mmCIF file with all atom_site columns, C-alpha atoms in Angstrom:
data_model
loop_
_atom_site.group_PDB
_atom_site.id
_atom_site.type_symbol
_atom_site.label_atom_id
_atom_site.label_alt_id
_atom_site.label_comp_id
_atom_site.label_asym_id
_atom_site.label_entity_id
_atom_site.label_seq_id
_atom_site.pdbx_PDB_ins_code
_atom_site.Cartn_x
_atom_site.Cartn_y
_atom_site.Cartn_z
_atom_site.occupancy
_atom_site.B_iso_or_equiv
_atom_site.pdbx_formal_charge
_atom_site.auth_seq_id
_atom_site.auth_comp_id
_atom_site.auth_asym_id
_atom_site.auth_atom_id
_atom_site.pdbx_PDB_model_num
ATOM 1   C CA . UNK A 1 1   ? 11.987  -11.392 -9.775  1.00 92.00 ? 1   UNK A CA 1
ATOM 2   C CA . UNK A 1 2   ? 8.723   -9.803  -9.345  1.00 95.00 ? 2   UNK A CA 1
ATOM 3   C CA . UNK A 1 3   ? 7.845   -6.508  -11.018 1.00 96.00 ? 3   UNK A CA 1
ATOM 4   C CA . UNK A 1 4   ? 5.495   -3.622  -9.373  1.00 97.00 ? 4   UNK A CA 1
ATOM 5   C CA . UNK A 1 5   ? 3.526   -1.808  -11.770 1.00 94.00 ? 5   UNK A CA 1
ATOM 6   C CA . UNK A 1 6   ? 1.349   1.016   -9.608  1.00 94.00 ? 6   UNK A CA 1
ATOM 7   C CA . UNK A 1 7   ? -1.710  2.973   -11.169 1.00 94.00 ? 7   UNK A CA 1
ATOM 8   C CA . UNK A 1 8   ? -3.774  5.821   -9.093  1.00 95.00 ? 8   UNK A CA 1
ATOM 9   C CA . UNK A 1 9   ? -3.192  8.918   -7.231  1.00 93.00 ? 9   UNK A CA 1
ATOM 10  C CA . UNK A 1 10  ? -3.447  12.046  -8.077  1.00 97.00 ? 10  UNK A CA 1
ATOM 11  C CA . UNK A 1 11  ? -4.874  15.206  -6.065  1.00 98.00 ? 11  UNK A CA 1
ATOM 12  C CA . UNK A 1 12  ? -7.667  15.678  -4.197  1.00 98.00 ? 12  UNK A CA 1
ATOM 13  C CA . UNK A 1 13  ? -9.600  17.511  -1.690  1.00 98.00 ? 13  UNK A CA 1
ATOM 14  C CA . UNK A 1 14  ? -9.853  17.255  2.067   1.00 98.00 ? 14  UNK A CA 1
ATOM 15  C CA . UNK A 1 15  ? -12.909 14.634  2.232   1.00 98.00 ? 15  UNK A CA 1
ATOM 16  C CA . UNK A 1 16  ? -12.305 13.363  -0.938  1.00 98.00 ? 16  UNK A CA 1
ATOM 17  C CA . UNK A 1 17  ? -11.313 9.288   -1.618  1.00 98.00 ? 17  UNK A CA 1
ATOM 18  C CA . UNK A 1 18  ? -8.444  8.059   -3.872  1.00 98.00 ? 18  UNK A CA 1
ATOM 19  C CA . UNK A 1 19  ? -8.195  4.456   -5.187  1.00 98.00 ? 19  UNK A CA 1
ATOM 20  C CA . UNK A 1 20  ? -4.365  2.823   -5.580  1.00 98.00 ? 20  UNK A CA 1
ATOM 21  C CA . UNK A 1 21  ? -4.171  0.030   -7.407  1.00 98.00 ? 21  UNK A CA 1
ATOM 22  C CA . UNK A 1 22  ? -0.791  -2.146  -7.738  1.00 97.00 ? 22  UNK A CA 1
ATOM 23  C CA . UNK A 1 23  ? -0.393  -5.367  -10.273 1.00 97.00 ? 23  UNK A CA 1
ATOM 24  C CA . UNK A 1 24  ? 2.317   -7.933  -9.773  1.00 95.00 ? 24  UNK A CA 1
ATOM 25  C CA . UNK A 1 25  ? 3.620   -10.100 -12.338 1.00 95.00 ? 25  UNK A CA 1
ATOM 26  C CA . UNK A 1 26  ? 3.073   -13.215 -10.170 1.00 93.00 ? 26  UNK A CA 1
ATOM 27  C CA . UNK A 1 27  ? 1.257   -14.040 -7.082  1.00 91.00 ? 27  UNK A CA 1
ATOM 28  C CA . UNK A 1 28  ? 2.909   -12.370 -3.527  1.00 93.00 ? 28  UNK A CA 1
ATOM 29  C CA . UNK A 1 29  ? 2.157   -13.584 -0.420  1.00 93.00 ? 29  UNK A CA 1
ATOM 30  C CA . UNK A 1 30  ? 2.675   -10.236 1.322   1.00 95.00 ? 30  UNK A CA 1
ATOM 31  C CA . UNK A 1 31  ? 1.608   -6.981  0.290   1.00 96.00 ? 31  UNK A CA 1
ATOM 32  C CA . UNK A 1 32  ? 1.905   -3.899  1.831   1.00 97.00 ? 32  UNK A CA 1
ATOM 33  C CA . UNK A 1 33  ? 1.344   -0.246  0.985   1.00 98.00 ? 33  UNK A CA 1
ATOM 34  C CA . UNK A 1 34  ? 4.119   2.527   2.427   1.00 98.00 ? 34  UNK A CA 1
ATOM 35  C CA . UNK A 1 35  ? 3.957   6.139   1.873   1.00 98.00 ? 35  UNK A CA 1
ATOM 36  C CA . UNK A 1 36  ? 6.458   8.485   2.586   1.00 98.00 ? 36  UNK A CA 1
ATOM 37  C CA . UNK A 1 37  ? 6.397   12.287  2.670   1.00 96.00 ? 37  UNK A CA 1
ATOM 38  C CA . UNK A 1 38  ? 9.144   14.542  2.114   1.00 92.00 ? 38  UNK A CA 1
ATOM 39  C CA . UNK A 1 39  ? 11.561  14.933  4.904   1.00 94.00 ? 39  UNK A CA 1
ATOM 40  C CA . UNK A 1 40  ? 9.849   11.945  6.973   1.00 96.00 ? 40  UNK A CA 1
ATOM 41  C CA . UNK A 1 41  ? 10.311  8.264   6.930   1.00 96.00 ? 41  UNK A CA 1
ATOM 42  C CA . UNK A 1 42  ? 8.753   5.500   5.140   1.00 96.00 ? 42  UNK A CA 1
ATOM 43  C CA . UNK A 1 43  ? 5.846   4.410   6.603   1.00 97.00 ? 43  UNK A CA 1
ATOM 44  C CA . UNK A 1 44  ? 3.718   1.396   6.866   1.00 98.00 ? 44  UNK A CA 1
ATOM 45  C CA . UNK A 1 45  ? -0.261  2.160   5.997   1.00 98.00 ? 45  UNK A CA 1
ATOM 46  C CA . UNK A 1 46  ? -1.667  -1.294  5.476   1.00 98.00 ? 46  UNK A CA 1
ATOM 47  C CA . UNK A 1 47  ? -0.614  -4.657  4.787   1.00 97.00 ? 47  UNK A CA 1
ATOM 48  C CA . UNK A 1 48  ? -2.005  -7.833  3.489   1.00 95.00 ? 48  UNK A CA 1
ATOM 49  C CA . UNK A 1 49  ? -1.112  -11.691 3.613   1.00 93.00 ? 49  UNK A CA 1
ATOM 50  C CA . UNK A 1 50  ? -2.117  -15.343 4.010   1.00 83.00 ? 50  UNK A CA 1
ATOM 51  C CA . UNK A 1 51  ? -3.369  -17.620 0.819   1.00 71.00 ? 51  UNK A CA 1
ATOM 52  C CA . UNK A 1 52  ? -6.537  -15.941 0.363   1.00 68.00 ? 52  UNK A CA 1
ATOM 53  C CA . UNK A 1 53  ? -5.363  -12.386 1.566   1.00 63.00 ? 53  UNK A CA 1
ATOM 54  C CA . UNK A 1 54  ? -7.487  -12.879 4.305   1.00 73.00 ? 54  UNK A CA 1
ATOM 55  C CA . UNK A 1 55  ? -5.231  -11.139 6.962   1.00 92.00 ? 55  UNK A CA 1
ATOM 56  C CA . UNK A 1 56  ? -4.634  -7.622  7.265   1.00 95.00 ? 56  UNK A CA 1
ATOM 57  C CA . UNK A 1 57  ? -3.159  -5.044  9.286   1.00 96.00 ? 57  UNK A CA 1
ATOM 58  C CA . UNK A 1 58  ? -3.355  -0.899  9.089   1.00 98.00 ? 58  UNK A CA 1
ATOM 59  C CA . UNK A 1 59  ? -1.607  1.984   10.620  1.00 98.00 ? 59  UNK A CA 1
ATOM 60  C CA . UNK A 1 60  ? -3.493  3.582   13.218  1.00 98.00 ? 60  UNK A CA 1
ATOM 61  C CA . UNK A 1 61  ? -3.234  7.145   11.287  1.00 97.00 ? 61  UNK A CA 1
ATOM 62  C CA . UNK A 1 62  ? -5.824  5.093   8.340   1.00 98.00 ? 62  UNK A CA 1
ATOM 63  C CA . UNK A 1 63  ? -7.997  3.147   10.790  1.00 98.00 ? 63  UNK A CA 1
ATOM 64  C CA . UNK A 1 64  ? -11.273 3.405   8.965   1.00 98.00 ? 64  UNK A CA 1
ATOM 65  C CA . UNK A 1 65  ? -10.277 5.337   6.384   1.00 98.00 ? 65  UNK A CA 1
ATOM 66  C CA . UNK A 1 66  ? -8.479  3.182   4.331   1.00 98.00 ? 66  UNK A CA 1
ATOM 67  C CA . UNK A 1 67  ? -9.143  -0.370  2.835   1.00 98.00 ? 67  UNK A CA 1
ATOM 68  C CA . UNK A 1 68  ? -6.694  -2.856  1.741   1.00 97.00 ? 68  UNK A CA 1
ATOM 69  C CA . UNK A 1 69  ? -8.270  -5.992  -0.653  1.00 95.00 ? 69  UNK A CA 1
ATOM 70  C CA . UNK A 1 70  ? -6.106  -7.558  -3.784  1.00 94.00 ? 70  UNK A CA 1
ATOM 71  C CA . UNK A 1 71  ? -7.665  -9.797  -6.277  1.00 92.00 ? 71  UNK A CA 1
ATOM 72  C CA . UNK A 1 72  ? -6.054  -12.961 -6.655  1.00 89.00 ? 72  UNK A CA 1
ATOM 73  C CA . UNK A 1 73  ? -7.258  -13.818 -9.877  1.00 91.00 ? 73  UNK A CA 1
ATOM 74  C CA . UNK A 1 74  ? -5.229  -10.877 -11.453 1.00 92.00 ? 74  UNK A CA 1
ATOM 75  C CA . UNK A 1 75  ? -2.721  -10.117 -8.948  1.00 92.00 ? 75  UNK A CA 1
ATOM 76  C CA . UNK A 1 76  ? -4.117  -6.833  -8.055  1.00 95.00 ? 76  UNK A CA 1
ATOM 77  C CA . UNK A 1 77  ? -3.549  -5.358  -4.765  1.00 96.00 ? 77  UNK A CA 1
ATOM 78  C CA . UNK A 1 78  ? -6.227  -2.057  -4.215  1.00 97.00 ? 78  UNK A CA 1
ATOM 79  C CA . UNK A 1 79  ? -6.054  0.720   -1.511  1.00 98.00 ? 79  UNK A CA 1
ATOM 80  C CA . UNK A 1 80  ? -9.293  2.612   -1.092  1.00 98.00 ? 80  UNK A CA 1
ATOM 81  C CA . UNK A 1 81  ? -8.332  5.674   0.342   1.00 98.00 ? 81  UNK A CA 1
ATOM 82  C CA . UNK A 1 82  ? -11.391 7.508   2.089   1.00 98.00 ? 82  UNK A CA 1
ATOM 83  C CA . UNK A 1 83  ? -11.866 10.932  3.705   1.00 98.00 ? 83  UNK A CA 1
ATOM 84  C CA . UNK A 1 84  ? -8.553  11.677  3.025   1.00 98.00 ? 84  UNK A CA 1
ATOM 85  C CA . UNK A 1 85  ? -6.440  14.258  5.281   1.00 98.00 ? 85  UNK A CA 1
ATOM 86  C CA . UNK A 1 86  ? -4.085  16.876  3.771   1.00 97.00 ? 86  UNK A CA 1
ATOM 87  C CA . UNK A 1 87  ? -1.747  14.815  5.905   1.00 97.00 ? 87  UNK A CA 1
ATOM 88  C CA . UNK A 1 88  ? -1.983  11.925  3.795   1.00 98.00 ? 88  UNK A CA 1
ATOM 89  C CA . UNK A 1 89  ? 0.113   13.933  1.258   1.00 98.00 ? 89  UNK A CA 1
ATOM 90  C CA . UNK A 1 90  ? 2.865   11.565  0.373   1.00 98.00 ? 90  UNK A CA 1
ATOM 91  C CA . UNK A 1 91  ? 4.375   9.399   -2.358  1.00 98.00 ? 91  UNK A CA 1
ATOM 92  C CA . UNK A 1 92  ? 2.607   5.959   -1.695  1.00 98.00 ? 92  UNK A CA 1
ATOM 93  C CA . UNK A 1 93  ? 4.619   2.760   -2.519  1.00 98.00 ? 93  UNK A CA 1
ATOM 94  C CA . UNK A 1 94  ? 3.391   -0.903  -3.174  1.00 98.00 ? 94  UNK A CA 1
ATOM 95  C CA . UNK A 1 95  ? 5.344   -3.676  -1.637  1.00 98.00 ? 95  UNK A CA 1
ATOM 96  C CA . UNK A 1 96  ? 5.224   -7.362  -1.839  1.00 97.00 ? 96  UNK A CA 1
ATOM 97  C CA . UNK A 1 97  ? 6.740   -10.288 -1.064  1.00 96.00 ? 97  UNK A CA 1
ATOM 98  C CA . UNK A 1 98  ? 6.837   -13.891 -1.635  1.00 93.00 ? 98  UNK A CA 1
ATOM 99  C CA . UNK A 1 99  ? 7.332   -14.970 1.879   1.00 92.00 ? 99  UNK A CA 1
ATOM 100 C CA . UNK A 1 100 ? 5.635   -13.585 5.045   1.00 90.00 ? 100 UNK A CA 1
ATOM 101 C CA . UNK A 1 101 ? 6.772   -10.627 6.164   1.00 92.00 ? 101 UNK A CA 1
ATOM 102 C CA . UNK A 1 102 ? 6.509   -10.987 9.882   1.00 91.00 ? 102 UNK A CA 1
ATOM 103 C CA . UNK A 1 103 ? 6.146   -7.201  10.598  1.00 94.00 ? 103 UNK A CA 1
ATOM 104 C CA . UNK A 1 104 ? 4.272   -6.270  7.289   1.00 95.00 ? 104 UNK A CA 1
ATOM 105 C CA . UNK A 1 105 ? 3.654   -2.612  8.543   1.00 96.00 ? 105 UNK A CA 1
ATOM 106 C CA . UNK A 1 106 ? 7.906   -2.301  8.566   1.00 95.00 ? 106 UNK A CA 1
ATOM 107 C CA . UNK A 1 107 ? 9.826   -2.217  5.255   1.00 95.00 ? 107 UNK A CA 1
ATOM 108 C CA . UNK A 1 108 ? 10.746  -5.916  5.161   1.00 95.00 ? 108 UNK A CA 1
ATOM 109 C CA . UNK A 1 109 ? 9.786   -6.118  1.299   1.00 97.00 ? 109 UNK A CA 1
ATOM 110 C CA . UNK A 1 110 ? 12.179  -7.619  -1.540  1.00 97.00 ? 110 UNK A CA 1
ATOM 111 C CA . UNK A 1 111 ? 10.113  -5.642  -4.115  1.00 97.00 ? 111 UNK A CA 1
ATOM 112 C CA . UNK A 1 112 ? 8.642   -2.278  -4.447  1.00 97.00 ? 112 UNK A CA 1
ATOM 113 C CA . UNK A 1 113 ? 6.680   -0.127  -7.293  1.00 96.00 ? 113 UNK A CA 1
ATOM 114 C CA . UNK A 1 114 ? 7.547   3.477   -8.055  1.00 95.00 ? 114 UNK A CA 1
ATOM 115 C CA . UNK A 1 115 ? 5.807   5.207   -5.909  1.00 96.00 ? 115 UNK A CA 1
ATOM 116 C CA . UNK A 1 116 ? 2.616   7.251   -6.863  1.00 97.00 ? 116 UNK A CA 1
ATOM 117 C CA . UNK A 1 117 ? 1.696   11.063  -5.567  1.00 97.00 ? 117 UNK A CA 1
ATOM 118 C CA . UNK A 1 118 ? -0.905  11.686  -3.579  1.00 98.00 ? 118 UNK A CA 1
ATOM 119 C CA . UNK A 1 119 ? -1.686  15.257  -2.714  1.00 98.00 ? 119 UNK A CA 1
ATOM 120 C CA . UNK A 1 120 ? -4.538  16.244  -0.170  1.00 98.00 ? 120 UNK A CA 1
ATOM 121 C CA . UNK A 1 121 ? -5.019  20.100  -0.473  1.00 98.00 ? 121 UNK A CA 1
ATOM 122 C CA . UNK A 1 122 ? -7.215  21.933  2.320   1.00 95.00 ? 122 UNK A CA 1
#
């Protein structure tokens, strides 16, 4: 069992940046951050695996916006969420994984956090 403990959020701007941050209580292969806005599906924002988290994929929405890192040494996964859009507004869950998840954008996880708000006003 792995447990998901998520800090960051809150609201914010049009313009403005948001950090996520998401600590596991052992090391995850796979990590992945969803978000999901009322009425829509769960979606995939941007995923991370391989030993040294060296491999990562994004949504095309976030495409240099957003920037996915984790920190080994404390099991630590981070989303850096830059010039944010009100439609970015959305709970934002943290994912993991001890296996690779071969479609880490797609909500293959066996663990997930809370969720955390994020609210982009214009």
């Amino acid at each position: 069992q792995v447990r998901l403990v998520e800090s960051g959020g809150g609201s914010v701007q049009a313009g403005g940046s948001l950090r996520l941050s998401c600590t596991t209580s052992k090391y995850t292969y796979t990590m992945g951050w969803f978000r999901q806005a009322p009425g829509k599906e769960r979606e995939g924002v941007a995923a991370l695996y391989g030993g040294g988290g060296s491999s990562v994929e994004y949504a095309d929405s976030v495409k240099g916006r957003f920037t996915i890192s984790k920190d080994n040494t404390v099991n630590r996964l981070t989303l850096q969420m830059n010039t944010l859009k009100p439609e970015d507004t959305a709970m934002y869950y943290c994912a993991a994984s001890t296996r690779w998840v071969p479609s880490p954008l797609q909500p293959d996880y066996d663990y997930w956090g809370q969720g955390t708000q994020v609210t982009v006003s214009s």
